[in-house]
Coordinates of C-alpha atoms in Angstrom, one line a residue:
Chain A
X1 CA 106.5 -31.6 -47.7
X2 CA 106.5 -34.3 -45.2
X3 CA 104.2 -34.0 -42.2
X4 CA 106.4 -33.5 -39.8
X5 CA 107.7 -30.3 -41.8
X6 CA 104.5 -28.7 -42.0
X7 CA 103.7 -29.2 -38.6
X8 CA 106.9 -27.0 -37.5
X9 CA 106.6 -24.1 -36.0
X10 CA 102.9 -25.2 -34.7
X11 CA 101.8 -25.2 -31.1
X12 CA 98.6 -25.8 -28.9
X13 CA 96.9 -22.2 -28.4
X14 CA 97.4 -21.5 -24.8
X15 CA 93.9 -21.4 -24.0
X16 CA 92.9 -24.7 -25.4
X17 CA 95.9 -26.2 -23.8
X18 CA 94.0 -24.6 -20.3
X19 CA 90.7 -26.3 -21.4
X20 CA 91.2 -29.8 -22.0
X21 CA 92.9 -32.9 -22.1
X22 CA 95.1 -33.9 -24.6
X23 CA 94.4 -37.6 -26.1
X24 CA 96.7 -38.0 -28.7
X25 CA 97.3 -37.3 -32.1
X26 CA 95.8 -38.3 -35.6
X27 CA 97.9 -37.9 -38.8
X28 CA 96.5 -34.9 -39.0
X29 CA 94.9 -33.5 -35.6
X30 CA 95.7 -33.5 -32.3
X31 CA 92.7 -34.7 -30.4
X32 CA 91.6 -32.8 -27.2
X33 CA 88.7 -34.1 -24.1
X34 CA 87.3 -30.7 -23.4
X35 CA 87.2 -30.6 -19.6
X36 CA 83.4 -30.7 -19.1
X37 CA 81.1 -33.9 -18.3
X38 CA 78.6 -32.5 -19.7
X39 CA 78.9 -34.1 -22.8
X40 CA 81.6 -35.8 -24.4
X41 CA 83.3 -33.2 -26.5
X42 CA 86.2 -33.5 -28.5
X43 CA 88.4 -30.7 -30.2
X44 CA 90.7 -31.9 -33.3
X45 CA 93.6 -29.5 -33.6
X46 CA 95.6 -29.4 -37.0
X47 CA 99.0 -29.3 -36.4
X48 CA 99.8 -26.6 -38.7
X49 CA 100.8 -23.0 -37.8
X50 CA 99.3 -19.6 -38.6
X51 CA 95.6 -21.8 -39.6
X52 CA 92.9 -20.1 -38.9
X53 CA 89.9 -20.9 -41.2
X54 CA 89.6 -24.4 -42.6
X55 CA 90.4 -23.1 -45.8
X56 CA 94.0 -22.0 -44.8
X57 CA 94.3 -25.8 -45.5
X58 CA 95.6 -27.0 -48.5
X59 CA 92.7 -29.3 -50.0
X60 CA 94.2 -32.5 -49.4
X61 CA 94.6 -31.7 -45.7
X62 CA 91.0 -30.4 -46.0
X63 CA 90.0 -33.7 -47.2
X64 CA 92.1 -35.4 -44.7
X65 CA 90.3 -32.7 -41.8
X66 CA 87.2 -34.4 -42.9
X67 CA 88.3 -38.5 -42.6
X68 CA 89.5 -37.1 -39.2
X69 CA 86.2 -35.5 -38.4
X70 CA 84.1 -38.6 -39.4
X71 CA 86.1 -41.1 -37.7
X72 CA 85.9 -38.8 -34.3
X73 CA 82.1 -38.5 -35.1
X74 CA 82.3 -42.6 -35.3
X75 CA 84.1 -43.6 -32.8
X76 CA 82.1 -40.8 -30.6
X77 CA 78.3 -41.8 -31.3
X78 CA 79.8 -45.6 -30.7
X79 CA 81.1 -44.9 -27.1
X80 CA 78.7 -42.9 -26.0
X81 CA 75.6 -44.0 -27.9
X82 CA 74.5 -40.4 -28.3
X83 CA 71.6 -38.9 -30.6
X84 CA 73.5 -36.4 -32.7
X85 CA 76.9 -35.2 -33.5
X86 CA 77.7 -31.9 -33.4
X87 CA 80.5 -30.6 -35.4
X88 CA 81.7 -27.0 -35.6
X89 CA 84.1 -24.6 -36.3
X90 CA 84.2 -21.4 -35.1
X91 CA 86.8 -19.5 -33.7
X92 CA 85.9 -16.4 -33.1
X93 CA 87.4 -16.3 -29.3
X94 CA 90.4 -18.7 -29.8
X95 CA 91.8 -18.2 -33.5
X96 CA 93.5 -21.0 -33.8
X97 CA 91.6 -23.8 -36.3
X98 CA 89.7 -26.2 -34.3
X99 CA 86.8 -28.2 -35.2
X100 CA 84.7 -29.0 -32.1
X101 CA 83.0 -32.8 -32.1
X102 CA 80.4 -33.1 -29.7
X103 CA 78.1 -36.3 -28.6
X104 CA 74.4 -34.6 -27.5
X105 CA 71.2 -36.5 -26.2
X106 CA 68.2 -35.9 -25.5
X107 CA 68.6 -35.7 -21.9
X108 CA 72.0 -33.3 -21.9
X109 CA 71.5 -29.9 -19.9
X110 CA 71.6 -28.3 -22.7
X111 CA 69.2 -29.9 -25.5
X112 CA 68.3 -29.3 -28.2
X113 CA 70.1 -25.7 -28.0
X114 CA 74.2 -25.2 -29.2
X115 CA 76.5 -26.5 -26.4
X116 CA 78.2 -23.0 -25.9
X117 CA 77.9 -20.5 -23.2
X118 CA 74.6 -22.8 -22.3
X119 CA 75.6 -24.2 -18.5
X120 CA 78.5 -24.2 -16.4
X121 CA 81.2 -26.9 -17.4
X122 CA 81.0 -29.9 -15.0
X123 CA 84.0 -31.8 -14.1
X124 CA 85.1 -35.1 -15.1
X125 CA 85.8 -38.0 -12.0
X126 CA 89.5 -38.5 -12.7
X127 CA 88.4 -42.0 -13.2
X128 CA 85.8 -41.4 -15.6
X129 CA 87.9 -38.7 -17.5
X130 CA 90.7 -41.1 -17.3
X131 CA 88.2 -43.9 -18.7
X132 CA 86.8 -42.2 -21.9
X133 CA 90.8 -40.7 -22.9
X134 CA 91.8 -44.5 -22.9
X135 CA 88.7 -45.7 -24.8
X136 CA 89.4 -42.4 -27.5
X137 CA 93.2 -43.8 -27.7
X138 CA 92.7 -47.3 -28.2
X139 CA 89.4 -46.4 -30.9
X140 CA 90.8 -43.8 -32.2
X141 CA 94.6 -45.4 -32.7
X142 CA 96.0 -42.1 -31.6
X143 CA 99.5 -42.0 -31.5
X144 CA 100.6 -40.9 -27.9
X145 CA 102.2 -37.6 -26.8
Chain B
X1 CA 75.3 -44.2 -59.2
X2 CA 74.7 -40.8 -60.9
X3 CA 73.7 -37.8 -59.1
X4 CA 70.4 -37.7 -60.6
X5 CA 69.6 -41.3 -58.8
X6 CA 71.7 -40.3 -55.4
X7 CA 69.1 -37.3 -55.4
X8 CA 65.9 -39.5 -55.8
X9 CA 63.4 -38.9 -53.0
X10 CA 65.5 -36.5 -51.4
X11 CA 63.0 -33.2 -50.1
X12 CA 64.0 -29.9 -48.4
X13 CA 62.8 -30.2 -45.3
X14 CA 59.7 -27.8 -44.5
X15 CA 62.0 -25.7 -41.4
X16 CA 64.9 -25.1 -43.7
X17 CA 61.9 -24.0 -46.7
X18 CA 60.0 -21.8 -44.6
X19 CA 63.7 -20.3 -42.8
X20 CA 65.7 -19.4 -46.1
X21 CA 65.4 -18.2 -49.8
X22 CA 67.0 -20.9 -52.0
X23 CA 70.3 -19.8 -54.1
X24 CA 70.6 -22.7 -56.3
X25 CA 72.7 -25.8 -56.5
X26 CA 76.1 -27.3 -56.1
X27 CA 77.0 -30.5 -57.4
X28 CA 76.4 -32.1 -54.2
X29 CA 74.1 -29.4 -52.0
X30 CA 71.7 -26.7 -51.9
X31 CA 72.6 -23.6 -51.4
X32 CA 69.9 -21.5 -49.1
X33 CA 70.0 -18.2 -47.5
X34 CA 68.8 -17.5 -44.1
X35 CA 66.5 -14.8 -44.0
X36 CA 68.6 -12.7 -41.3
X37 CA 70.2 -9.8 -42.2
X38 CA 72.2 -9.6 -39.2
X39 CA 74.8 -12.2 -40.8
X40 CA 75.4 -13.3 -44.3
X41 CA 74.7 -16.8 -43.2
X42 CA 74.3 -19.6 -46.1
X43 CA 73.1 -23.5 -45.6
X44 CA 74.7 -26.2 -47.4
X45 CA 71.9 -29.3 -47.6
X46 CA 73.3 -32.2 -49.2
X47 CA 70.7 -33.7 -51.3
X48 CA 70.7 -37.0 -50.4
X49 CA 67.8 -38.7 -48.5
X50 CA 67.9 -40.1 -45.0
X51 CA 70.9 -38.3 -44.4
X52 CA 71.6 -36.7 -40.9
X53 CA 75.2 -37.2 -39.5
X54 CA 78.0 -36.2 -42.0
X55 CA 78.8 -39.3 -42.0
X56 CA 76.0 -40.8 -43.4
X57 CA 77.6 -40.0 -46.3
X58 CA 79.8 -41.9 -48.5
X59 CA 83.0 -40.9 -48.7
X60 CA 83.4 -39.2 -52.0
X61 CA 80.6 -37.5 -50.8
X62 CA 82.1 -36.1 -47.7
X63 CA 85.2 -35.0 -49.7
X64 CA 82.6 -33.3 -51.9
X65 CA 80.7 -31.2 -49.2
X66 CA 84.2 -30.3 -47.8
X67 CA 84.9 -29.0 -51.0
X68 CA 81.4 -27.1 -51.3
X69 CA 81.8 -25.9 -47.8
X70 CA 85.5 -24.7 -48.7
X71 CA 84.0 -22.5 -51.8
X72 CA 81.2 -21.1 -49.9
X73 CA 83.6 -19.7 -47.5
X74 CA 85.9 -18.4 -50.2
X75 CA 83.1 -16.5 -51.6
X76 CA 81.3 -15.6 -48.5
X77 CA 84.5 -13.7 -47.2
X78 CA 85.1 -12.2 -50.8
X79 CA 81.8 -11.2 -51.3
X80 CA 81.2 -9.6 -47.5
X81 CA 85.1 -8.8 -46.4
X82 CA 84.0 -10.6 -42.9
X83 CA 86.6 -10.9 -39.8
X84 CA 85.5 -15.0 -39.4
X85 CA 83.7 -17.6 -41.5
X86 CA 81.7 -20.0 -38.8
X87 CA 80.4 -23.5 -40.0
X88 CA 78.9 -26.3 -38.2
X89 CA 76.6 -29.1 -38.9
X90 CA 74.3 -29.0 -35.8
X91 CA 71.1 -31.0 -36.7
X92 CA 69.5 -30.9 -33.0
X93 CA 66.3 -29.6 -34.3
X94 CA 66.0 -30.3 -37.6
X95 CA 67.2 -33.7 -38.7
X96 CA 68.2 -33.7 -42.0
X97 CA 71.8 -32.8 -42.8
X98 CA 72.7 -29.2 -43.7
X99 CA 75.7 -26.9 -42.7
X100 CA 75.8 -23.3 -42.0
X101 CA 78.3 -21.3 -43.2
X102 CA 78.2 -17.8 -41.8
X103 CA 79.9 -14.5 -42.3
X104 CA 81.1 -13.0 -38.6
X105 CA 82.7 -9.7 -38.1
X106 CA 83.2 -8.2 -34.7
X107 CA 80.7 -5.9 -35.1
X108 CA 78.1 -8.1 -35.7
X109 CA 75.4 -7.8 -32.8
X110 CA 76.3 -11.8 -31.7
X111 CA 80.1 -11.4 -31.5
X112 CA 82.2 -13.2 -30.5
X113 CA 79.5 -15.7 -29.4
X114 CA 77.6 -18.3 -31.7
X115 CA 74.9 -17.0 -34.2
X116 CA 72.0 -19.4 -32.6
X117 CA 69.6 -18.0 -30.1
X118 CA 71.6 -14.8 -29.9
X119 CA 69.2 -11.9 -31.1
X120 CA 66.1 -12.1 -33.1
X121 CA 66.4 -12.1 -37.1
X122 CA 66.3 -9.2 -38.9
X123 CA 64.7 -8.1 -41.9
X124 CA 66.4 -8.0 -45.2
X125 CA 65.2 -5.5 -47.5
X126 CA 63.9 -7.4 -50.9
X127 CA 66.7 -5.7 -52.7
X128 CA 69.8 -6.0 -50.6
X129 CA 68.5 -9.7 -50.5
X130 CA 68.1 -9.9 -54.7
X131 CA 71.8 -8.3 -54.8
X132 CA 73.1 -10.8 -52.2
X133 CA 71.5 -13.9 -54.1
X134 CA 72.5 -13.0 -57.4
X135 CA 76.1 -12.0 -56.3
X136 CA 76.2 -16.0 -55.0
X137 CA 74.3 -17.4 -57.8
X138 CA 77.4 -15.8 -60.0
X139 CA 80.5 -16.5 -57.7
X140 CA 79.4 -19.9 -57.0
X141 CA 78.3 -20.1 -60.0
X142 CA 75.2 -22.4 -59.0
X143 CA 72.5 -24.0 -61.0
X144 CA 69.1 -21.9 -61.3
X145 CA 66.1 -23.9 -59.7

């Protein structure tokens, strides 16, 4: 099955679409800027329908779900210089598989607690949001939508 | 390098110890249970030293845990018949690598929200705990400590 066949019939849940920014795809993932400065925090998206848990995935997308995961994690802790990674999938509200990359510090409003439901979501500068997609494009090789 | 050296110096760390009852191994990681019976919630600690991201592990080794992390679901939804497995590699407050996996079902007393922070452990009772380790020991079919 070539990638583009599996990834008929797939599209962006409606809600995440509402939440972030798209940056671009990976060979497997579509790569999404969550719409809060708060912390940089990405959401890699398989593009395949009616996935829900990580194992829905065939293994060697599993295994490709994790090269995707590490090179986000990467390529995050490199822009940002963060202290830890945060990676997660949960699910339970949006059903749709998503796997949530997030750069913390020590100094984000949330420390050291889970990123969710912790403070309000604080908006990007178009500039600076428009800043940190271009850097995750360009480090990131994403292919452009 | 064989497992056995990869292993070397490698410790539990004394937070996960005193948080869990230990299941038994995987090839790659511990298997520990957290000692909350309000979700079936397992941690996967790769035992490797010095290792906090995800990727601080080679990449065999990633492929590895994705595989662990894949059967620990499978048998964690098999065993418990939950709505949602949950994992995540958070690290914030203790460093050393481990991922949870976690049983959710929408009438657990967190849903839909994350497991951390969101009501105080509960209690197992010695034999529902017994039945729940030996019921992982079998399906996963780890290695006895």
């Amino acid at each position: 099955m070539t990638a583009d066949t599996a990834s008929r019939g797939w599209t962006l849940h409606p809600q995440l679409e509402r939440d972030t920014h798209a940056a671009g795809d990976l060979p497997l993932s579509r790569v999404l800027l969550i719409d809060d400065a708060n912390y940089p925090w990405l959401l890699l998206v398989p593009r395949r329908p009616a996935t829900v848990e990580i194992v829905d995935l065939p293994e060697a997308e599993r295994t490709q779900l994790m090269g995707e995961i590490s090179q986000a994690s990467r390529v995050l802790k490199a822009i940002t210089g963060c202290d830890k990674i945060n990676v997660a999938a949960l699910g339970n509200v949006v059903p749709q598989l998503h796997v949530h990359v997030i750069a913390r510090t020590r100094s984000d409003p949330a420390w050291p607690k889970p990123v969710w439901g912790a403070v309000p979501p604080k908006d990007y500068s178009d500039a600076a949001r428009q800043q940190l997609l271009a850097l995750l494009r360009q480090e990131l090789q994403l292919t452009r939508l």
